mmCIF file of C-alpha atoms in Angstrom:
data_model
loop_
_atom_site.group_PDB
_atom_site.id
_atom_site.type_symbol
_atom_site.label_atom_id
_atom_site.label_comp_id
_atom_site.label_asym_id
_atom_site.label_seq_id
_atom_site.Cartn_x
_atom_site.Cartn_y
_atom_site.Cartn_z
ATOM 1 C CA UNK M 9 -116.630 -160.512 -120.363
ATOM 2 C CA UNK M 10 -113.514 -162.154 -118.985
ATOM 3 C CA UNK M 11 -112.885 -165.917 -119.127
ATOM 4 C CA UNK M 12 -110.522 -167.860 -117.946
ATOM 5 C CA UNK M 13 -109.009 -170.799 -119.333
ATOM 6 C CA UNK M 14 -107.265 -173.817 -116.672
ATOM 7 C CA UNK M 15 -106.347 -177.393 -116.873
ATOM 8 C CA UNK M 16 -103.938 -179.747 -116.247
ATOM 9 C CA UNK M 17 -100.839 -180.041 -118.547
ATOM 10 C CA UNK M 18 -101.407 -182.079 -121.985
ATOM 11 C CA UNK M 19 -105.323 -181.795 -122.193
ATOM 12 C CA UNK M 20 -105.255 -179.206 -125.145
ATOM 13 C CA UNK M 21 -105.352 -176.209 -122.665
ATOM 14 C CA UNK M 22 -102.459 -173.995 -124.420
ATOM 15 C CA UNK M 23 -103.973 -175.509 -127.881
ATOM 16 C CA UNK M 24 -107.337 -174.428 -127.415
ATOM 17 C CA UNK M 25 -106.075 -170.881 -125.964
ATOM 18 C CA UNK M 26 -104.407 -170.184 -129.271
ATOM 19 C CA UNK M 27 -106.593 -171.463 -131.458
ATOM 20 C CA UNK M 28 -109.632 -169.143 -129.725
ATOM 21 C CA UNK M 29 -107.441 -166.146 -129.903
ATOM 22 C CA UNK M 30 -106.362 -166.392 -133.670
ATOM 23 C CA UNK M 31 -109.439 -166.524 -134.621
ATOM 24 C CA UNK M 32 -110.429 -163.689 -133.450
ATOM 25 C CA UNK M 33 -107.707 -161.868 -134.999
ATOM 26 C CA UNK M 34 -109.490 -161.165 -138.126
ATOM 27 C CA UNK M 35 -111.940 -158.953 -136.787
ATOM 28 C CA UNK M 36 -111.084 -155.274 -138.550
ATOM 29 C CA UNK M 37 -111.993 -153.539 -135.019
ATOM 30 C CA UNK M 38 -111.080 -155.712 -132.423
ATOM 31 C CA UNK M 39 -108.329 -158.005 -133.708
ATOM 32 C CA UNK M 40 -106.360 -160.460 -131.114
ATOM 33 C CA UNK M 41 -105.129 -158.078 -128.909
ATOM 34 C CA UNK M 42 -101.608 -159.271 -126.851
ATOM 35 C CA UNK M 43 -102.315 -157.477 -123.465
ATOM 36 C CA UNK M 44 -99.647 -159.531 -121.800
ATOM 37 C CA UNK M 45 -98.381 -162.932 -123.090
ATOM 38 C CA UNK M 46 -101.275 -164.959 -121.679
ATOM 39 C CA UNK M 47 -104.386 -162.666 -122.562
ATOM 40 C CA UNK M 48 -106.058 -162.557 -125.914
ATOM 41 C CA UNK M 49 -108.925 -160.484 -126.990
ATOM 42 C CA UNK M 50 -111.624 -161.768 -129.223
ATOM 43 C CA UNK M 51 -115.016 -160.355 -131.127
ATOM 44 C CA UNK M 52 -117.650 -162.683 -130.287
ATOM 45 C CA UNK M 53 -119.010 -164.033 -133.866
ATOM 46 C CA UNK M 54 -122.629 -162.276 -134.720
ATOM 47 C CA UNK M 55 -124.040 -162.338 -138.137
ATOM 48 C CA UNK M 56 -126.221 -159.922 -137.593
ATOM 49 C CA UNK M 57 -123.565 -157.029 -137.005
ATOM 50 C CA UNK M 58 -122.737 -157.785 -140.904
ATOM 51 C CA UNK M 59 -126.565 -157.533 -142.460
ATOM 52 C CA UNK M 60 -127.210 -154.403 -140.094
ATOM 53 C CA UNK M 61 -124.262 -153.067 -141.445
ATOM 54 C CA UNK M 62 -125.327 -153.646 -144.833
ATOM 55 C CA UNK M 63 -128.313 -152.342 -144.364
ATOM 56 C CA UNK M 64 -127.152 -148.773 -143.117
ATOM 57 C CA UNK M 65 -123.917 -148.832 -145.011
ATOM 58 C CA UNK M 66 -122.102 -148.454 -141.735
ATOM 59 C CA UNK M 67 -118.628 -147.213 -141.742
ATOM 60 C CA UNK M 68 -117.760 -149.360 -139.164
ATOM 61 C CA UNK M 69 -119.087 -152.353 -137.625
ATOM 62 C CA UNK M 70 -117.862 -153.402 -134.074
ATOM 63 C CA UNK M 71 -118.569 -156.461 -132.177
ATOM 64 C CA UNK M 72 -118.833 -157.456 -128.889
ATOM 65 C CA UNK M 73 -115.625 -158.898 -127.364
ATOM 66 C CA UNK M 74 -114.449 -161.715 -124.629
ATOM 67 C CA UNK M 75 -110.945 -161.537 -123.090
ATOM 68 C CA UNK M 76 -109.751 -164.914 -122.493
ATOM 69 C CA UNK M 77 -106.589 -165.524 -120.237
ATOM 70 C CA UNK M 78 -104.633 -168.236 -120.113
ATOM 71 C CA UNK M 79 -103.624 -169.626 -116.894
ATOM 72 C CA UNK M 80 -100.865 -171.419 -116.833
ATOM 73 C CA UNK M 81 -98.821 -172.877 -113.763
ATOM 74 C CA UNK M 82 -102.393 -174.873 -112.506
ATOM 75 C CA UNK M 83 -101.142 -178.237 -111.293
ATOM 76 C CA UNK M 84 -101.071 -180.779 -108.680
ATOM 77 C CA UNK M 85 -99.396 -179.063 -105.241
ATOM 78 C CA UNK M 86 -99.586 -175.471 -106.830
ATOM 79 C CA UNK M 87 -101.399 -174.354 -103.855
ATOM 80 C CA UNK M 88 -98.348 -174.921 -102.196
ATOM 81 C CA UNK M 89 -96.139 -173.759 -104.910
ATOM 82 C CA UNK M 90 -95.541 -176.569 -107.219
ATOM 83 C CA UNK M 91 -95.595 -175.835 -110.718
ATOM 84 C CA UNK M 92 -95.855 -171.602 -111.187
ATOM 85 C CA UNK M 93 -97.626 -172.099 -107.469
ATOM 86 C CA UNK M 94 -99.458 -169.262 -106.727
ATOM 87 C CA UNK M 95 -98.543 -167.002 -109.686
ATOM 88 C CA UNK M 96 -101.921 -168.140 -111.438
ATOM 89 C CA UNK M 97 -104.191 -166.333 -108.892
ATOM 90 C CA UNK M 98 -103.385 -162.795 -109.842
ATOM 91 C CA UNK M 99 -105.065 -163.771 -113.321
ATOM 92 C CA UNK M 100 -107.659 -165.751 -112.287
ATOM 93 C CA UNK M 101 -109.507 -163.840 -109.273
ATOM 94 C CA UNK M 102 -110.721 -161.056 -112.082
ATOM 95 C CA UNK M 103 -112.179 -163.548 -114.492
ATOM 96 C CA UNK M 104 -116.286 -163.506 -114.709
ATOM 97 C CA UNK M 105 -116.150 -167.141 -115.743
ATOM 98 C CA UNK M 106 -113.938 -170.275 -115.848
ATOM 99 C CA UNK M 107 -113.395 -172.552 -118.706
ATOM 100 C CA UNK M 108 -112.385 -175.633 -117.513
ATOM 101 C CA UNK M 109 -110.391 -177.796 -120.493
ATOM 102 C CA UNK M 110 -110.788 -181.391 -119.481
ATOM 103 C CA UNK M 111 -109.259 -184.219 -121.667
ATOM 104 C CA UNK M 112 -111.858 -186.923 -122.916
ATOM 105 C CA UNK M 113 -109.617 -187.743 -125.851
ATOM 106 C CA UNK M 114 -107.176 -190.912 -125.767
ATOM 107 C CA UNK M 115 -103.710 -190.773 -127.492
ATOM 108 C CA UNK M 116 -100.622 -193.036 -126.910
ATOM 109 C CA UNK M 117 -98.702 -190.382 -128.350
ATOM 110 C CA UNK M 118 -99.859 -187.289 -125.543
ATOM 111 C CA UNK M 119 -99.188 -188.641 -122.272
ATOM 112 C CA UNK M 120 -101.361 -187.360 -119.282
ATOM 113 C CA UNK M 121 -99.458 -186.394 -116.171
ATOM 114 C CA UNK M 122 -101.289 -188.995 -114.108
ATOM 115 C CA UNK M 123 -100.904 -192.114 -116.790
ATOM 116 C CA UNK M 124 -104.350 -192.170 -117.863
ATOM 117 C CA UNK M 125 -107.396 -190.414 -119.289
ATOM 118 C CA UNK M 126 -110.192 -189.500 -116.123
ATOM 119 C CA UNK M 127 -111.763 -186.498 -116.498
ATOM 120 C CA UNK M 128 -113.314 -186.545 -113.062
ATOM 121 C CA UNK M 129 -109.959 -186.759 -111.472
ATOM 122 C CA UNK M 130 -108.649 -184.298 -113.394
ATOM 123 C CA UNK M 131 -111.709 -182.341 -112.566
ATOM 124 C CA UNK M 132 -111.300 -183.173 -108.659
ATOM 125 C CA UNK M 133 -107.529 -182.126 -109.040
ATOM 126 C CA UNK M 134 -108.241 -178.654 -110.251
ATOM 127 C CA UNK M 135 -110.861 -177.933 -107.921
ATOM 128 C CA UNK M 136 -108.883 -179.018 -104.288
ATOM 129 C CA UNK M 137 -105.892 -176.223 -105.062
ATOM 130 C CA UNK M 138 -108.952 -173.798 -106.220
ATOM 131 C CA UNK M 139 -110.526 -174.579 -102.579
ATOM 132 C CA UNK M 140 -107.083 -174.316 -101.080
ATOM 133 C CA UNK M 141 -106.780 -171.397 -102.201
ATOM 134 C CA UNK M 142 -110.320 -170.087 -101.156
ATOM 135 C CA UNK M 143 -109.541 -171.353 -97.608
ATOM 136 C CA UNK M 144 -105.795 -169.631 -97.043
ATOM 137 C CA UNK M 145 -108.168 -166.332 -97.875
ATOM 138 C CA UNK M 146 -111.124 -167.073 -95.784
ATOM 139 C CA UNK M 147 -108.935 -168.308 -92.664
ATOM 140 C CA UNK M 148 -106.781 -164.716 -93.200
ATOM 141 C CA UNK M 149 -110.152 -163.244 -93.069
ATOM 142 C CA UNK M 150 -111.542 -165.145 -90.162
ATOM 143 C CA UNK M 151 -108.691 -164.688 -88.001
ATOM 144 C CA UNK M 152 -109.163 -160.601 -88.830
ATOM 145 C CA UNK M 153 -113.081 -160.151 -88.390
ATOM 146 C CA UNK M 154 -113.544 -162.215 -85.692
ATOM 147 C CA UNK M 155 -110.993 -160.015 -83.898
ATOM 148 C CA UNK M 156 -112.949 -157.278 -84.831
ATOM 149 C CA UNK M 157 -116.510 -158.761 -84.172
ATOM 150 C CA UNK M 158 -115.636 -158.197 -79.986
ATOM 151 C CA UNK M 159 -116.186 -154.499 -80.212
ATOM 152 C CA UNK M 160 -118.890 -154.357 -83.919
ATOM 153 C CA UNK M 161 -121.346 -156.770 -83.167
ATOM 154 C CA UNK M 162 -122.677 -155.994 -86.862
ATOM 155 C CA UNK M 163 -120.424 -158.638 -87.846
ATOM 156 C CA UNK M 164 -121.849 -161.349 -86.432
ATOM 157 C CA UNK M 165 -123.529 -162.108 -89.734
ATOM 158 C CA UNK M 166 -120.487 -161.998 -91.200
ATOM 159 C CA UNK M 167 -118.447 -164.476 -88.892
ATOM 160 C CA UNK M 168 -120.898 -167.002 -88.859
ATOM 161 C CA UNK M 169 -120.781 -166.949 -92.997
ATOM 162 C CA UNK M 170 -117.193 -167.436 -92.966
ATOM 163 C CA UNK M 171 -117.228 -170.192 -90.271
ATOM 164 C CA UNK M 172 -119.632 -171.925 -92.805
ATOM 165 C CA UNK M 173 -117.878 -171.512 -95.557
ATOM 166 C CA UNK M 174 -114.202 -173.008 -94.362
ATOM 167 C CA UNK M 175 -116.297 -175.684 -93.480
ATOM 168 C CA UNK M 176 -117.929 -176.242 -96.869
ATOM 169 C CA UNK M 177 -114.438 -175.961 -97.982
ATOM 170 C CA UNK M 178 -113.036 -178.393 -95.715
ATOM 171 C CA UNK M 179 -115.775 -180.483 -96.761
ATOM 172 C CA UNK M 180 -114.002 -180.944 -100.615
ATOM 173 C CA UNK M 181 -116.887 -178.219 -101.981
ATOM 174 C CA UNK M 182 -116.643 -175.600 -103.774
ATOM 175 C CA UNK M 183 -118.199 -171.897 -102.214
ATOM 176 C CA UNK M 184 -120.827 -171.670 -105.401
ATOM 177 C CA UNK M 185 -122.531 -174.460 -104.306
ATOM 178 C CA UNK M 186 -122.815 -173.151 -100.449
ATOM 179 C CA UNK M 187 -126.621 -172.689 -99.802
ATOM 180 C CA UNK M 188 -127.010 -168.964 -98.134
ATOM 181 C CA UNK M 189 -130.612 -167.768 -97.787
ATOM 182 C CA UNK M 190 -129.404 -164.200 -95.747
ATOM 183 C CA UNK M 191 -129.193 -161.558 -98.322
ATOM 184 C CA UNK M 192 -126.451 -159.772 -96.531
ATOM 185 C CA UNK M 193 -124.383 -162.638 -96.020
ATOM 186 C CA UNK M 194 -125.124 -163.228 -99.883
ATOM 187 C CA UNK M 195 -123.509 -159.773 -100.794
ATOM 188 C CA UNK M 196 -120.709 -160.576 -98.382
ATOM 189 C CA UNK M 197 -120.362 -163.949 -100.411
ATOM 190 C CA UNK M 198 -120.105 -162.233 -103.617
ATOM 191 C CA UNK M 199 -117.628 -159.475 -102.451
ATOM 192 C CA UNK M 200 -115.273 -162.171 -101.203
ATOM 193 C CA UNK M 201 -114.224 -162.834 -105.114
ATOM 194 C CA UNK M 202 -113.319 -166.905 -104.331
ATOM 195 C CA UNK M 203 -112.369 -168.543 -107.264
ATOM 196 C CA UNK M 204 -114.348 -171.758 -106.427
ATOM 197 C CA UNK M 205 -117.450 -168.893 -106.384
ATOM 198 C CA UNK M 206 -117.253 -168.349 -109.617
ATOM 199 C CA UNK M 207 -119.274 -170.080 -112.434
ATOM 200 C CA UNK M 208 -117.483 -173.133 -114.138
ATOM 201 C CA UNK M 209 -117.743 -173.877 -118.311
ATOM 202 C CA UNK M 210 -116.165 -177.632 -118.588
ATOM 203 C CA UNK M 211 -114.822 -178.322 -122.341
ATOM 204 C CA UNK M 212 -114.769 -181.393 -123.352
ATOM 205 C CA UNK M 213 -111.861 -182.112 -125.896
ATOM 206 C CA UNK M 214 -112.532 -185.209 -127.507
ATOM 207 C CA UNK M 215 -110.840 -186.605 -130.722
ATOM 208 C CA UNK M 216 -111.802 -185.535 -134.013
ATOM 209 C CA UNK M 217 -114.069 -189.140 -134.447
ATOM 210 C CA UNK M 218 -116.032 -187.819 -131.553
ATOM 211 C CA UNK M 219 -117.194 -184.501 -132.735
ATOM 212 C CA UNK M 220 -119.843 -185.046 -134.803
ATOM 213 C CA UNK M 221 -122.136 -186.392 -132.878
ATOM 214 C CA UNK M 222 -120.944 -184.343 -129.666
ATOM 215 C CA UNK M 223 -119.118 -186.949 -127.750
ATOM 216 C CA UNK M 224 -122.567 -188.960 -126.868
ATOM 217 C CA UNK M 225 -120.479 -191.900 -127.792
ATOM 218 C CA UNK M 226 -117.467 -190.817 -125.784
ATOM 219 C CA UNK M 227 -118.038 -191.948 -122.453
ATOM 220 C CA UNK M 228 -115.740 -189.593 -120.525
ATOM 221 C CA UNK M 229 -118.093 -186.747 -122.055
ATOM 222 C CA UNK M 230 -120.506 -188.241 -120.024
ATOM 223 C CA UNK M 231 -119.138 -188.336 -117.095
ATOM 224 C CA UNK M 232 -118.521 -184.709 -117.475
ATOM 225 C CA UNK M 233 -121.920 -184.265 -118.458
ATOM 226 C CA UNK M 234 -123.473 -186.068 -115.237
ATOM 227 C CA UNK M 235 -121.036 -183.831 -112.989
ATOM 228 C CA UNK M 236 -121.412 -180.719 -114.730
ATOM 229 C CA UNK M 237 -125.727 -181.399 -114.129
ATOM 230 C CA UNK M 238 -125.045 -182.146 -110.390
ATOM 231 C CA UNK M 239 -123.291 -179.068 -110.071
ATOM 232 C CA UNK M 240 -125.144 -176.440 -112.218
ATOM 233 C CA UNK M 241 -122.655 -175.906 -114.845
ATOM 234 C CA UNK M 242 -122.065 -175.604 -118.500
ATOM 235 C CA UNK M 243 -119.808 -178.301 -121.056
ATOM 236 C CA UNK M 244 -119.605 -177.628 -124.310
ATOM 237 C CA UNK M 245 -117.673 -180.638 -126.444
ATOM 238 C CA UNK M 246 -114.319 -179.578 -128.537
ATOM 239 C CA UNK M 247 -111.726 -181.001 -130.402
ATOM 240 C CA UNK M 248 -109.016 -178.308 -129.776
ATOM 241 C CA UNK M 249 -106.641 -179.749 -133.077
ATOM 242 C CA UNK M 250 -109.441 -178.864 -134.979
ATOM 243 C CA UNK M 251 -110.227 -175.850 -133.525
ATOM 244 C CA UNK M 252 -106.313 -175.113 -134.461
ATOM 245 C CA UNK M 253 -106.882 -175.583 -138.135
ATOM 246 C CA UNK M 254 -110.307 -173.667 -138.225
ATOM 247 C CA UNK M 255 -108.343 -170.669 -136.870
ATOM 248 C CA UNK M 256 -106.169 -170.776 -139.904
ATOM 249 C CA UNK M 257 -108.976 -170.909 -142.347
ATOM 250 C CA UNK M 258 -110.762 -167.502 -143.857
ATOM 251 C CA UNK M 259 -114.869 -167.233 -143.421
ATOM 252 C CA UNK M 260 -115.623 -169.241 -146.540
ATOM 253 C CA UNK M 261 -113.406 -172.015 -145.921
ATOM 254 C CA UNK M 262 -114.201 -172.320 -142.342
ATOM 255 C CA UNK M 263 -118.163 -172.793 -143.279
ATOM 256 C CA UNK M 264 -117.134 -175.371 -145.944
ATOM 257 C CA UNK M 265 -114.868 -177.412 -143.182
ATOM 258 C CA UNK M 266 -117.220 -177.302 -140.542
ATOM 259 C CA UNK M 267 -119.919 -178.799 -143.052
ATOM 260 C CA UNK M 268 -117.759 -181.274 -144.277
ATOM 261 C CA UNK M 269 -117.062 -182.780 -140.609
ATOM 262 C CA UNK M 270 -120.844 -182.300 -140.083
ATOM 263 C CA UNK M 271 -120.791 -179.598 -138.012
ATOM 264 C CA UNK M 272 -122.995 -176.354 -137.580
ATOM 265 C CA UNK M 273 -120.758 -173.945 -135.472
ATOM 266 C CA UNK M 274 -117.287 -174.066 -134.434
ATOM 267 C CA UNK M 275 -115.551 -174.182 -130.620
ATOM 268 C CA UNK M 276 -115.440 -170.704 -129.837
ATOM 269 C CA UNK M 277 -119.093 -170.419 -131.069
ATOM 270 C CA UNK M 278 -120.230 -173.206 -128.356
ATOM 271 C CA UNK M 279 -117.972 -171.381 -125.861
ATOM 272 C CA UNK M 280 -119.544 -168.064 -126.255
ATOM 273 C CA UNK M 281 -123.136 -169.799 -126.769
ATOM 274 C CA UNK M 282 -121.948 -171.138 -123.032
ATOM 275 C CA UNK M 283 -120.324 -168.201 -121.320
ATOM 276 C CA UNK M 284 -123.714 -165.883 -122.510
ATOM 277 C CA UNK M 285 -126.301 -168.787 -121.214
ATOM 278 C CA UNK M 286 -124.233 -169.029 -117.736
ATOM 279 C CA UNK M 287 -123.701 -165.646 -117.163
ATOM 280 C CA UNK M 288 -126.957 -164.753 -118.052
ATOM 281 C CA UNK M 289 -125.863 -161.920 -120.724
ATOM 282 C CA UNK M 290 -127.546 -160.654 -123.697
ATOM 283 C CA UNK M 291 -126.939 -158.612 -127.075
ATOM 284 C CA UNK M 292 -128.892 -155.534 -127.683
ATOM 285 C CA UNK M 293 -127.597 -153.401 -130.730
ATOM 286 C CA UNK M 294 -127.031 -150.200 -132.280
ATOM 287 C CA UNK M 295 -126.789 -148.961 -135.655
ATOM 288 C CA UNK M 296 -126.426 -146.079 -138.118
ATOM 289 C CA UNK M 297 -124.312 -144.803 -141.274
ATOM 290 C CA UNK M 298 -121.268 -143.976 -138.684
ATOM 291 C CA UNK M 299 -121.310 -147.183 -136.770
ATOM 292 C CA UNK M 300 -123.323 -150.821 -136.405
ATOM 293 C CA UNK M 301 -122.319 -152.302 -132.913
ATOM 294 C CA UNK M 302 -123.362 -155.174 -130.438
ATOM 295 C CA UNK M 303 -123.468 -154.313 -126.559
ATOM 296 C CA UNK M 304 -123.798 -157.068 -123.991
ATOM 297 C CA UNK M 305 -125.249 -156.367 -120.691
ATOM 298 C CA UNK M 306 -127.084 -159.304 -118.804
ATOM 299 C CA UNK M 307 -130.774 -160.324 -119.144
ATOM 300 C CA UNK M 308 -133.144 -158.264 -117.215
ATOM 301 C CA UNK M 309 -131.336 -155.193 -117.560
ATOM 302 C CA UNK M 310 -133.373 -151.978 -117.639
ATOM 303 C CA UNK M 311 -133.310 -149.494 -120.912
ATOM 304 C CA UNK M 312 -131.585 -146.279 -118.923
ATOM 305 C CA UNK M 313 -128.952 -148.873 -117.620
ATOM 306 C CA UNK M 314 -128.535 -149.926 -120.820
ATOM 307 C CA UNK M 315 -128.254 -147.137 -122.291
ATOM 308 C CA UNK M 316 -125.503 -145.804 -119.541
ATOM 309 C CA UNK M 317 -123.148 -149.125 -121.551
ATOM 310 C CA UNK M 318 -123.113 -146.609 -124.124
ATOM 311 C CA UNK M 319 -122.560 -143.341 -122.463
ATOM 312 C CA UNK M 320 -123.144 -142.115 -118.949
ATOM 313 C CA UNK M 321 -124.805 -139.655 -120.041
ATOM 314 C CA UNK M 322 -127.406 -141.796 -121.968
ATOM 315 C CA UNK M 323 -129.037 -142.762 -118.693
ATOM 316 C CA UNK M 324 -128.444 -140.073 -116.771
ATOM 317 C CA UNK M 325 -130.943 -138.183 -119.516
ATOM 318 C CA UNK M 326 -132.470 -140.590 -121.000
ATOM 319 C CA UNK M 327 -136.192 -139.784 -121.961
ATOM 320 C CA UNK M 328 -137.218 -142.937 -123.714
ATOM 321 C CA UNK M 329 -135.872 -145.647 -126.400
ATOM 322 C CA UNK M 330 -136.966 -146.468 -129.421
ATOM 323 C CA UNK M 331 -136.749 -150.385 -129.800
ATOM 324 C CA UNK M 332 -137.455 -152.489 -133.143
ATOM 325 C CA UNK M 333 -136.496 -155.903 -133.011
ATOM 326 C CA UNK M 334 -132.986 -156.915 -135.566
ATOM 327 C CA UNK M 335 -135.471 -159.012 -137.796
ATOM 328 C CA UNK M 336 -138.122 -157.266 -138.329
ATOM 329 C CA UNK M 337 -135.827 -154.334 -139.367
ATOM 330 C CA UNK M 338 -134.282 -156.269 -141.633
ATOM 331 C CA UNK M 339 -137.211 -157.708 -142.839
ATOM 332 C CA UNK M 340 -139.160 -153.898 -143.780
ATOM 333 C CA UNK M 341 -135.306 -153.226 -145.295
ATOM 334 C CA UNK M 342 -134.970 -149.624 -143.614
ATOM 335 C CA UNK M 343 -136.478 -147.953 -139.994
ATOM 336 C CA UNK M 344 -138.920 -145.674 -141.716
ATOM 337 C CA UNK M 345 -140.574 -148.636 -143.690
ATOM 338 C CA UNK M 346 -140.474 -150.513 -139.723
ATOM 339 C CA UNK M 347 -142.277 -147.143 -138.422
ATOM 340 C CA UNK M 348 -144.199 -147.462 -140.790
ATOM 341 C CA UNK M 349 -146.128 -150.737 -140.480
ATOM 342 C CA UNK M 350 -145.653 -149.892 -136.459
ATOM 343 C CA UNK M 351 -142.916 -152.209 -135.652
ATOM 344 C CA UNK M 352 -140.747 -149.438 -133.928
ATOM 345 C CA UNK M 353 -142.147 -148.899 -130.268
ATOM 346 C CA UNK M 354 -141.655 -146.435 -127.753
ATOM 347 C CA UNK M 355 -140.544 -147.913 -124.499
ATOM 348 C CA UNK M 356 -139.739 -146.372 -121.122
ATOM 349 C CA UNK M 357 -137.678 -146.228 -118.389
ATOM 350 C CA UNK M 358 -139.409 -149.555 -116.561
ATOM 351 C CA UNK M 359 -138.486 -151.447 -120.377
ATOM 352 C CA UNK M 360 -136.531 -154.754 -120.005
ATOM 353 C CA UNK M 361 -133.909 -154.983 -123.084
ATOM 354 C CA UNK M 362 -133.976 -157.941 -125.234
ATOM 355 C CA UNK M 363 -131.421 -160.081 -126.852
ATOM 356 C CA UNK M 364 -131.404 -158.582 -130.650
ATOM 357 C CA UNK M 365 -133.354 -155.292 -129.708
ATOM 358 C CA UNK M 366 -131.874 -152.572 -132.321
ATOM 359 C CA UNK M 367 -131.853 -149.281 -130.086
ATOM 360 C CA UNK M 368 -132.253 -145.672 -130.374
ATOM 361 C CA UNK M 369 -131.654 -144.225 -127.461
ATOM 362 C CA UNK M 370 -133.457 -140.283 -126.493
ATOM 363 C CA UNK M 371 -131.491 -138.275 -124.178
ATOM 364 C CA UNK M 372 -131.144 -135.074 -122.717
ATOM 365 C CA UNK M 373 -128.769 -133.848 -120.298
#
């Protein structure tokens, strides 16, 4: 899973970036990887990697992992080359998800670039050079398919879609919220890879006061809330200074700090709680002496597909899986004593994988 991280200058953007990315870096197996200056690697926290690894004595235990990237150079005008202009798109058109960091917090001492704390505006600003964007493409597009529509009248469909959507566009809305009931004008939709398309998580950063009851009392987190509702997407509620000292704390300490401020999971917990719920994704596991592992496909994938995460060749032969849920295993305290009492099942090629599903996969090719 890729996310990516935008926002205006000065609402904790660059803050919350680093803070994300450091703590991921004390995963053994998948520590905060610098792919280029701007894109971290992190192992999504999941506690029950560590007992499953316990459990089998695995030699190594590997998580799943998010790649966020930061994009930077997203301000007012940078449609039209203000700021890093267009430089931003490259990173942003691969992303699965974007995390929106909106500033609820006030503070004489951080100035916003607009002279005052509104979230919606700041919200409103992002999204116009997102749809200006979208529209330079679709117009480009236009201009090309509609020349070719004269002699292939199979894309009609295809026309009349994009003649829509610049219109949507025009209209100050953003392409996922375009209503499109023709299933090949949806996969044509989907292909088109438009950044206002893609699913939005808003963050929330509030001040530290605001945390612990999750900005309810904040009412610029409501705001966000009520928009974020309208427009079928996620918010999760940060402080991104705090989220910078969590990053510097081990395990231990970080439990004990996040109790003391009254708190039950940190940031980058609620982001990847987010990101899974909106993209509709799931862990199923695997684990053994060699290695315990978490695999993340999305919800209502079949066993053979999800088997083919691990190796082609798993679903290209795969006979059957053998599927006992993470608890219970850990429960009967090894898979024989599971077998046993007749909590390991036998599941086909029609099974539907579920989140914490530990997996032994039959092939043969």
């Amino acid at each position: 899973m890729k996310l990516g991280i935008v926002g205006l200058p000065n609402v904790g953007k660059s803050t919350l970036f680093n803070s994300l990315t450091k703590a991921g870096a004390e995963s053994a197996n998948y520590p905060f990887c610098t792919i280029d200056p701007n894109v971290g690697v992190v192992a999504v926290p999941d506690e029950r990697l560590k007992l499953l690894g316990d459990l089998y004595h695995s030699k190594k235990v590997t998580p799943a992992v998010i790649e966020f990237v930061d994009i930077a150079g997203l301000v007012k005008g940078a449609s039209k080359g203000e700021g890093l202009g267009n430089q931003f798109l490259s990173h942003i058109r691969e992303v699965d998800a974007i995390v929106h960091v909106v500033r609820c917090f006030e503070d004489s001492n951080v100035i916003h670039v607009d002279g005052n704390v509104d979230p919606l505006r700041d919200i409103e600003t992002i999204d116009l050079e997102l749809i200006f964007s979208d529209l330079e493409i679709l117009e480009r597009r236009l201009s090309k398919t509609a020349k070719s529509a004269f002699n292939d009248k199979s894309l009609a469909k295809e026309v009349e879609l994009l003649k829509g959507l610049i219109a949507h566009l025009e209209d100050g809305k953003a392409a996922r919220t375009y209503v499109c009931d023709d299933e090949d004008q949806l996969a044509i939709l989907s292909g088109l890879n438009l950044l206002t398309y893609k699913p939005v998580i808003f963050a929330a950063n509030v001040s530290e006061d605001d945390l612990a009851d999750d900005g309810a009392s904040n009412p610029h987190v409501q705001k966000v809330r009520r928009f974020a509702a309208e427009t079928g997407s996620q918010v999760f509620v940060i402080c991104a200074k705090i989220e910078e000292e969590i990053a510097e704390l081990d395990d231990d300490e970080k439990a004990m700090f996040l109790e003391d401020l009254g708190l039950s999971e940190s940031g980058l917990e609620k982001l990847i709680a987010a990101s899974y719920d909106l993209l509709g994704l799931l862990s199923f596991l695997t684990s053994g002496e060699d290695e315990t592992r978490a695999w993340t496909i999305r919800k209502g994938t079949k066993a053979p597909q999800a088997a083919g995460k691990i190796h082609s060749d798993f679903e290209r032969g795969f006979i059957r899986a053998e599927v006992v849920n993470y608890r219970d295993l850990l429960d009967c305290g090894a898979y024989a004593a599971a077998r046993d009492k007749g909590l390991v099942r036998l599941e086909g090629k029609d099974y539907v994988v579920q989140d914490g599903d530990v997996i032994l996969f039959r092939f043969n090719v």
